Amino acid sequence: MLVALVLAAVPAFTDAGWPTFLALTAALGVASLALHGGTRWAGVLLGPLGIWSHFPRSLPWAVGALRGQSYPARAKVLPVLKAVLVAAVLLGVFGALFASADAAVADLLDGLTPSTDLGKLTPRIVLFVIGLVVALGAAHTAAAPRRWDRLPVKPGRERGRTEWAVPMVALNLLFGAFVAIQAVVFFGGYEAVMSKPGLIPAEYARQGFWQLLWVTVLTLVVVALAQHWAPRSTPADRLLSKSLIGLLCALTLVVVASAYYRMQRYVETFGLTRLRISVTAVEVWLGVVLLLVLVGVLLGARRCLPRAVVLSAVVGVAVFGLIRPDALIAEQNVARSEHGTIDVDYLRDLSADAAPALDRLTGDRRTCALQRISASLAGSDRSWYVTSLAEARAAEILRDRPVLMDRGEACARVRGH
């Protein structure tokens, strides 16, 4: 539940909608898992989704529970509520008539009557209903959680050594050859390899990253199936399965490092974007999962693996939101602009998280990059409790150094150069 609270706090720090959505979704999922419990894969995979099945039944359950309660002061409270309701109706009708009859009375009543903005009231009512449903769903889950850990999961049929080991040995040899080539590239010099005819550095880095990302995902699938069907009758069988699966995980970690290195080289050339930082984060998390699997296989701590994988995912989502990706994107691209070009059209679509970095730009670049953020903050009169720290910081920057709203003229001049 502590991790869920940290995830729920992400919107207080960032203005970007995409990491906020990920954090709140992950918070709901991890809270559901905490309410349902579970340590095996069945419980860990179904636990984050279990709360959704409680939402439709939570309202009838709450109404039935309230009806079944006895209220000693009910006979005293109901007459008071009825009297207040009748008085409110009478005051409303006659107050409206008096206000329309006399301007002074209208001014007096207008000052005494709280103002109501229907445009703001509707979304607040919707948010209140959503919050009520989530709270009731959580209460119903806590009262009657489902224990998916009790679902029977039969172990896979044990395969013979030859049938199981030959494919694993072949795959390890292939991965070993790839790792050896990567070592030659790394120690021989990336630039020396890229100087060969026909090799385009950008294509080498970009396409290689996506292919290696899929290699990592498919390897996790292979490891799961290999563990399911691994020979385990004798100590020699168990040692063989541990060795081959552990070696495959270790070699795949080198693949993860290679993919990360390729993306970093690509980002150095073309700049950081939301897609590039997102897939890099996913690749890093897959590397953490592989490391957890490797430790679980070597130490025999497979019972802790499901929760460790989920914990690594939610911690990763929390860190991803708290580091404010839009701010990192702006920082990296602004730093690159000191020695090259910058894509201002892309940066101006970032959230208020990017304002401190974009403020370092000069002239038309700064004006173009900050215009949309400035317009968004200028048209917002939200209360402090729905304003993030990133928005407050951006508003302070733009208050000290405002930008000119010139209907795109500054952006046109930037594109012209």
PDB file of N, CA and C in Angstrom, residues 347-416:
ATOM      1  N   LEU A 347       9.477  20.142 -29.076  1.00  0.00           N
ATOM      2  CA  LEU A 347       9.608  20.540 -27.674  1.00  0.00           C
ATOM      3  C   LEU A 347       8.451  21.409 -27.203  1.00  0.00           C
ATOM      4  N   ARG A 348       7.831  22.172 -28.100  1.00  0.00           N
ATOM      5  CA  ARG A 348       6.742  23.055 -27.666  1.00  0.00           C
ATOM      6  C   ARG A 348       5.484  22.274 -27.300  1.00  0.00           C
ATOM      7  N   ASP A 349       5.429  20.978 -27.634  1.00  0.00           N
ATOM      8  CA  ASP A 349       4.297  20.146 -27.252  1.00  0.00           C
ATOM      9  C   ASP A 349       4.483  19.475 -25.896  1.00  0.00           C
ATOM     10  N   LEU A 350       5.624  19.699 -25.255  1.00  0.00           N
ATOM     11  CA  LEU A 350       5.860  19.098 -23.956  1.00  0.00           C
ATOM     12  C   LEU A 350       5.066  19.817 -22.877  1.00  0.00           C
ATOM     13  N   SER A 351       4.968  19.205 -21.722  1.00  0.00           N
ATOM     14  CA  SER A 351       4.202  19.774 -20.613  1.00  0.00           C
ATOM     15  C   SER A 351       5.015  20.830 -19.879  1.00  0.00           C
ATOM     16  N   ALA A 352       4.422  21.363 -18.822  1.00  0.00           N
ATOM     17  CA  ALA A 352       5.089  22.405 -18.029  1.00  0.00           C
ATOM     18  C   ALA A 352       6.339  21.895 -17.338  1.00  0.00           C
ATOM     19  N   ASP A 353       6.520  20.574 -17.254  1.00  0.00           N
ATOM     20  CA  ASP A 353       7.755  20.028 -16.684  1.00  0.00           C
ATOM     21  C   ASP A 353       8.988  20.529 -17.429  1.00  0.00           C
ATOM     22  N   ALA A 354       8.827  20.807 -18.730  1.00  0.00           N
ATOM     23  CA  ALA A 354       9.961  21.196 -19.571  1.00  0.00           C
ATOM     24  C   ALA A 354      10.309  22.672 -19.461  1.00  0.00           C
ATOM     25  N   ALA A 355       9.508  23.468 -18.777  1.00  0.00           N
ATOM     26  CA  ALA A 355       9.693  24.927 -18.766  1.00  0.00           C
ATOM     27  C   ALA A 355      11.066  25.368 -18.273  1.00  0.00           C
ATOM     28  N   PRO A 356      11.611  24.824 -17.159  1.00  0.00           N
ATOM     29  CA  PRO A 356      12.935  25.301 -16.725  1.00  0.00           C
ATOM     30  C   PRO A 356      14.018  25.109 -17.770  1.00  0.00           C
ATOM     31  N   ALA A 357      14.002  23.984 -18.495  1.00  0.00           N
ATOM     32  CA  ALA A 357      15.018  23.766 -19.533  1.00  0.00           C
ATOM     33  C   ALA A 357      14.767  24.645 -20.750  1.00  0.00           C
ATOM     34  N   LEU A 358      13.512  24.754 -21.173  1.00  0.00           N
ATOM     35  CA  LEU A 358      13.196  25.580 -22.345  1.00  0.00           C
ATOM     36  C   LEU A 358      13.458  27.051 -22.074  1.00  0.00           C
ATOM     37  N   ASP A 359      13.431  27.450 -20.823  1.00  0.00           N
ATOM     38  CA  ASP A 359      13.695  28.845 -20.468  1.00  0.00           C
ATOM     39  C   ASP A 359      15.134  29.239 -20.784  1.00  0.00           C
ATOM     40  N   ARG A 360      16.016  28.259 -20.937  1.00  0.00           N
ATOM     41  CA  ARG A 360      17.417  28.562 -21.245  1.00  0.00           C
ATOM     42  C   ARG A 360      17.616  28.896 -22.716  1.00  0.00           C
ATOM     43  N   LEU A 361      16.636  28.620 -23.550  1.00  0.00           N
ATOM     44  CA  LEU A 361      16.730  29.016 -24.957  1.00  0.00           C
ATOM     45  C   LEU A 361      16.642  30.531 -25.072  1.00  0.00           C
ATOM     46  N   THR A 362      17.017  31.050 -26.196  1.00  0.00           N
ATOM     47  CA  THR A 362      17.020  32.495 -26.393  1.00  0.00           C
ATOM     48  C   THR A 362      16.214  32.874 -27.625  1.00  0.00           C
ATOM     49  N   GLY A 363      15.787  34.127 -27.648  1.00  0.00           N
ATOM     50  CA  GLY A 363      15.137  34.692 -28.824  1.00  0.00           C
ATOM     51  C   GLY A 363      13.875  33.969 -29.239  1.00  0.00           C
ATOM     52  N   ASP A 364      13.728  33.788 -30.554  1.00  0.00           N
ATOM     53  CA  ASP A 364      12.525  33.161 -31.096  1.00  0.00           C
ATOM     54  C   ASP A 364      12.380  31.710 -30.658  1.00  0.00           C
ATOM     55  N   ARG A 365      13.495  31.035 -30.432  1.00  0.00           N
ATOM     56  CA  ARG A 365      13.410  29.641 -29.981  1.00  0.00           C
ATOM     57  C   ARG A 365      12.692  29.547 -28.636  1.00  0.00           C
ATOM     58  N   ARG A 366      13.064  30.415 -27.709  1.00  0.00           N
ATOM     59  CA  ARG A 366      12.413  30.397 -26.396  1.00  0.00           C
ATOM     60  C   ARG A 366      10.942  30.763 -26.525  1.00  0.00           C
ATOM     61  N   THR A 367      10.650  31.803 -27.302  1.00  0.00           N
ATOM     62  CA  THR A 367       9.259  32.236 -27.477  1.00  0.00           C
ATOM     63  C   THR A 367       8.409  31.115 -28.053  1.00  0.00           C
ATOM     64  N   CYS A 368       8.903  30.484 -29.108  1.00  0.00           N
ATOM     65  CA  CYS A 368       8.148  29.411 -29.761  1.00  0.00           C
ATOM     66  C   CYS A 368       7.967  28.218 -28.823  1.00  0.00           C
ATOM     67  N   ALA A 369       9.036  27.842 -28.106  1.00  0.00           N
ATOM     68  CA  ALA A 369       8.978  26.648 -27.254  1.00  0.00           C
ATOM     69  C   ALA A 369       8.039  26.814 -26.068  1.00  0.00           C
ATOM     70  N   LEU A 370       7.894  28.038 -25.556  1.00  0.00           N
ATOM     71  CA  LEU A 370       7.126  28.243 -24.320  1.00  0.00           C
ATOM     72  C   LEU A 370       5.730  28.807 -24.551  1.00  0.00           C
ATOM     73  N   GLN A 371       5.361  29.100 -25.783  1.00  0.00           N
ATOM     74  CA  GLN A 371       4.068  29.744 -26.026  1.00  0.00           C
ATOM     75  C   GLN A 371       2.894  28.877 -25.572  1.00  0.00           C
ATOM     76  N   ARG A 372       2.900  27.598 -25.901  1.00  0.00           N
ATOM     77  CA  ARG A 372       1.772  26.742 -25.531  1.00  0.00           C
ATOM     78  C   ARG A 372       1.690  26.534 -24.025  1.00  0.00           C
ATOM     79  N   ILE A 373       2.819  26.397 -23.383  1.00  0.00           N
ATOM     80  CA  ILE A 373       2.820  26.273 -21.921  1.00  0.00           C
ATOM     81  C   ILE A 373       2.288  27.548 -21.297  1.00  0.00           C
ATOM     82  N   SER A 374       2.715  28.689 -21.817  1.00  0.00           N
ATOM     83  CA  SER A 374       2.247  29.969 -21.296  1.00  0.00           C
ATOM     84  C   SER A 374       0.744  30.129 -21.477  1.00  0.00           C
ATOM     85  N   ALA A 375       0.240  29.762 -22.661  1.00  0.00           N
ATOM     86  CA  ALA A 375      -1.198  29.874 -22.914  1.00  0.00           C
ATOM     87  C   ALA A 375      -1.992  28.939 -22.010  1.00  0.00           C
ATOM     88  N   SER A 376      -1.462  27.750 -21.779  1.00  0.00           N
ATOM     89  CA  SER A 376      -2.152  26.792 -20.914  1.00  0.00           C
ATOM     90  C   SER A 376      -2.226  27.288 -19.478  1.00  0.00           C
ATOM     91  N   LEU A 377      -1.134  27.857 -18.977  1.00  0.00           N
ATOM     92  CA  LEU A 377      -1.128  28.344 -17.603  1.00  0.00           C
ATOM     93  C   LEU A 377      -1.939  29.625 -17.463  1.00  0.00           C
ATOM     94  N   ALA A 378      -1.940  30.461 -18.504  1.00  0.00           N
ATOM     95  CA  ALA A 378      -2.688  31.717 -18.437  1.00  0.00           C
ATOM     96  C   ALA A 378      -4.190  31.456 -18.397  1.00  0.00           C
ATOM     97  N   GLY A 379      -4.649  30.414 -19.061  1.00  0.00           N
ATOM     98  CA  GLY A 379      -6.075  30.115 -19.092  1.00  0.00           C
ATOM     99  C   GLY A 379      -6.520  29.201 -17.985  1.00  0.00           C
ATOM    100  N   SER A 380      -5.654  28.954 -17.014  1.00  0.00           N
ATOM    101  CA  SER A 380      -5.985  28.032 -15.925  1.00  0.00           C
ATOM    102  C   SER A 380      -6.110  28.794 -14.615  1.00  0.00           C
ATOM    103  N   ASP A 381      -7.249  28.606 -13.950  1.00  0.00           N
ATOM    104  CA  ASP A 381      -7.451  29.205 -12.623  1.00  0.00           C
ATOM    105  C   ASP A 381      -7.729  28.112 -11.598  1.00  0.00           C
ATOM    106  N   ARG A 382      -7.019  26.983 -11.760  1.00  0.00           N
ATOM    107  CA  ARG A 382      -7.246  25.858 -10.859  1.00  0.00           C
ATOM    108  C   ARG A 382      -6.734  26.170  -9.465  1.00  0.00           C
ATOM    109  N   SER A 383      -7.339  25.520  -8.489  1.00  0.00           N
ATOM    110  CA  SER A 383      -6.942  25.716  -7.096  1.00  0.00           C
ATOM    111  C   SER A 383      -5.588  25.063  -6.843  1.00  0.00           C
ATOM    112  N   TRP A 384      -4.996  25.399  -5.705  1.00  0.00           N
ATOM    113  CA  TRP A 384      -3.659  24.907  -5.392  1.00  0.00           C
ATOM    114  C   TRP A 384      -3.617  23.396  -5.271  1.00  0.00           C
ATOM    115  N   TYR A 385      -4.727  22.786  -4.821  1.00  0.00           N
ATOM    116  CA  TYR A 385      -4.700  21.341  -4.583  1.00  0.00           C
ATOM    117  C   TYR A 385      -4.807  20.533  -5.871  1.00  0.00           C
ATOM    118  N   VAL A 386      -5.037  21.162  -7.003  1.00  0.00           N
ATOM    119  CA  VAL A 386      -5.008  20.453  -8.286  1.00  0.00           C
ATOM    120  C   VAL A 386      -3.909  21.027  -9.189  1.00  0.00           C
ATOM    121  N   THR A 387      -2.927  21.676  -8.587  1.00  0.00           N
ATOM    122  CA  THR A 387      -1.798  22.239  -9.331  1.00  0.00           C
ATOM    123  C   THR A 387      -0.531  21.504  -8.924  1.00  0.00           C
ATOM    124  N   SER A 388       0.232  21.055  -9.893  1.00  0.00           N
ATOM    125  CA  SER A 388       1.467  20.329  -9.599  1.00  0.00           C
ATOM    126  C   SER A 388       2.607  21.299  -9.326  1.00  0.00           C
ATOM    127  N   LEU A 389       3.665  20.768  -8.741  1.00  0.00           N
ATOM    128  CA  LEU A 389       4.847  21.581  -8.504  1.00  0.00           C
ATOM    129  C   LEU A 389       5.471  22.048  -9.816  1.00  0.00           C
ATOM    130  N   ALA A 390       5.376  21.211 -10.842  1.00  0.00           N
ATOM    131  CA  ALA A 390       5.919  21.602 -12.148  1.00  0.00           C
ATOM    132  C   ALA A 390       5.175  22.798 -12.717  1.00  0.00           C
ATOM    133  N   GLU A 391       3.854  22.820 -12.582  1.00  0.00           N
ATOM    134  CA  GLU A 391       3.074  23.965 -13.061  1.00  0.00           C
ATOM    135  C   GLU A 391       3.407  25.227 -12.277  1.00  0.00           C
ATOM    136  N   ALA A 392       3.549  25.090 -10.963  1.00  0.00           N
ATOM    137  CA  ALA A 392       3.880  26.261 -10.142  1.00  0.00           C
ATOM    138  C   ALA A 392       5.243  26.830 -10.536  1.00  0.00           C
ATOM    139  N   ARG A 393       6.208  25.937 -10.803  1.00  0.00           N
ATOM    140  CA  ARG A 393       7.536  26.392 -11.204  1.00  0.00           C
ATOM    141  C   ARG A 393       7.485  27.070 -12.572  1.00  0.00           C
ATOM    142  N   ALA A 394       6.737  26.492 -13.513  1.00  0.00           N
ATOM    143  CA  ALA A 394       6.620  27.094 -14.845  1.00  0.00           C
ATOM    144  C   ALA A 394       5.935  28.452 -14.771  1.00  0.00           C
ATOM    145  N   ALA A 395       4.897  28.555 -13.944  1.00  0.00           N
ATOM    146  CA  ALA A 395       4.199  29.836 -13.800  1.00  0.00           C
ATOM    147  C   ALA A 395       5.122  30.905 -13.239  1.00  0.00           C
ATOM    148  N   GLU A 396       5.978  30.512 -12.303  1.00  0.00           N
ATOM    149  CA  GLU A 396       6.938  31.471 -11.731  1.00  0.00           C
ATOM    150  C   GLU A 396       7.930  31.945 -12.779  1.00  0.00           C
ATOM    151  N   ILE A 397       8.420  31.019 -13.617  1.00  0.00           N
ATOM    152  CA  ILE A 397       9.374  31.370 -14.672  1.00  0.00           C
ATOM    153  C   ILE A 397       8.742  32.336 -15.666  1.00  0.00           C
ATOM    154  N   LEU A 398       7.516  32.020 -16.084  1.00  0.00           N
ATOM    155  CA  LEU A 398       6.849  32.849 -17.092  1.00  0.00           C
ATOM    156  C   LEU A 398       6.374  34.175 -16.510  1.00  0.00           C
ATOM    157  N   ARG A 399       6.183  34.224 -15.232  1.00  0.00           N
ATOM    158  CA  ARG A 399       5.835  35.496 -14.601  1.00  0.00           C
ATOM    159  C   ARG A 399       7.044  36.428 -14.563  1.00  0.00           C
ATOM    160  N   ASP A 400       8.218  35.851 -14.320  1.00  0.00           N
ATOM    161  CA  ASP A 400       9.439  36.665 -14.295  1.00  0.00           C
ATOM    162  C   ASP A 400       9.904  37.035 -15.703  1.00  0.00           C
ATOM    163  N   ARG A 401       9.727  36.089 -16.655  1.00  0.00           N
ATOM    164  CA  ARG A 401      10.156  36.328 -18.038  1.00  0.00           C
ATOM    165  C   ARG A 401       9.042  35.897 -18.982  1.00  0.00           C
ATOM    166  N   PRO A 402       8.025  36.712 -19.137  1.00  0.00           N
ATOM    167  CA  PRO A 402       6.882  36.322 -19.975  1.00  0.00           C
ATOM    168  C   PRO A 402       7.275  36.203 -21.448  1.00  0.00           C
ATOM    169  N   VAL A 403       6.484  35.430 -22.182  1.00  0.00           N
ATOM    170  CA  VAL A 403       6.722  35.259 -23.623  1.00  0.00           C
ATOM    171  C   VAL A 403       5.643  36.008 -24.392  1.00  0.00           C
ATOM    172  N   LEU A 404       5.994  36.396 -25.587  1.00  0.00           N
ATOM    173  CA  LEU A 404       5.076  37.151 -26.443  1.00  0.00           C
ATOM    174  C   LEU A 404       4.198  36.182 -27.228  1.00  0.00           C
ATOM    175  N   MET A 405       2.877  36.359 -27.151  1.00  0.00           N
ATOM    176  CA  MET A 405       1.941  35.531 -27.899  1.00  0.00           C
ATOM    177  C   MET A 405       1.731  36.185 -29.270  1.00  0.00           C
ATOM    178  N   ASP A 406       2.500  35.740 -30.264  1.00  0.00           N
ATOM    179  CA  ASP A 406       2.537  36.431 -31.556  1.00  0.00           C
ATOM    180  C   ASP A 406       1.891  35.637 -32.693  1.00  0.00           C
ATOM    181  N   ARG A 407       0.996  34.697 -32.349  1.00  0.00           N
ATOM    182  CA  ARG A 407       0.270  33.906 -33.347  1.00  0.00           C
ATOM    183  C   ARG A 407       1.202  33.124 -34.265  1.00  0.00           C
ATOM    184  N   GLY A 408       2.256  32.595 -33.697  1.00  0.00           N
ATOM    185  CA  GLY A 408       3.128  31.699 -34.449  1.00  0.00           C
ATOM    186  C   GLY A 408       4.207  32.360 -35.260  1.00  0.00           C
ATOM    187  N   GLU A 409       4.379  33.660 -35.150  1.00  0.00           N
ATOM    188  CA  GLU A 409       5.399  34.321 -35.956  1.00  0.00           C
ATOM    189  C   GLU A 409       6.800  33.895 -35.550  1.00  0.00           C
ATOM    190  N   ALA A 410       7.030  33.749 -34.256  1.00  0.00           N
ATOM    191  CA  ALA A 410       8.356  33.323 -33.791  1.00  0.00           C
ATOM    192  C   ALA A 410       8.668  31.908 -34.272  1.00  0.00           C
ATOM    193  N   CYS A 411       7.664  31.021 -34.245  1.00  0.00           N
ATOM    194  CA  CYS A 411       7.874  29.636 -34.729  1.00  0.00           C
ATOM    195  C   CYS A 411       8.152  29.637 -36.225  1.00  0.00           C
ATOM    196  N   ALA A 412       7.482  30.514 -36.958  1.00  0.00           N
ATOM    197  CA  ALA A 412       7.723  30.590 -38.407  1.00  0.00           C
ATOM    198  C   ALA A 412       9.148  31.030 -38.694  1.00  0.00           C
ATOM    199  N   ARG A 413       9.647  31.968 -37.907  1.00  0.00           N
ATOM    200  CA  ARG A 413      11.040  32.418 -38.119  1.00  0.00           C
ATOM    201  C   ARG A 413      12.031  31.312 -37.761  1.00  0.00           C
ATOM    202  N   VAL A 414      11.708  30.527 -36.702  1.00  0.00           N
ATOM    203  CA  VAL A 414      12.596  29.408 -36.332  1.00  0.00           C
ATOM    204  C   VAL A 414      12.620  28.375 -37.445  1.00  0.00           C
ATOM    205  N   ARG A 415      11.467  28.062 -38.001  1.00  0.00           N
ATOM    206  CA  ARG A 415      11.431  27.076 -39.100  1.00  0.00           C
ATOM    207  C   ARG A 415      12.145  27.607 -40.332  1.00  0.00           C
ATOM    208  N   GLY A 416      12.085  28.926 -40.538  1.00  0.00           N
ATOM    209  CA  GLY A 416      12.763  29.507 -41.691  1.00  0.00           C
ATOM    210  C   GLY A 416      14.263  29.372 -41.652  1.00  0.00           C
TER     211      GLY A 416
END
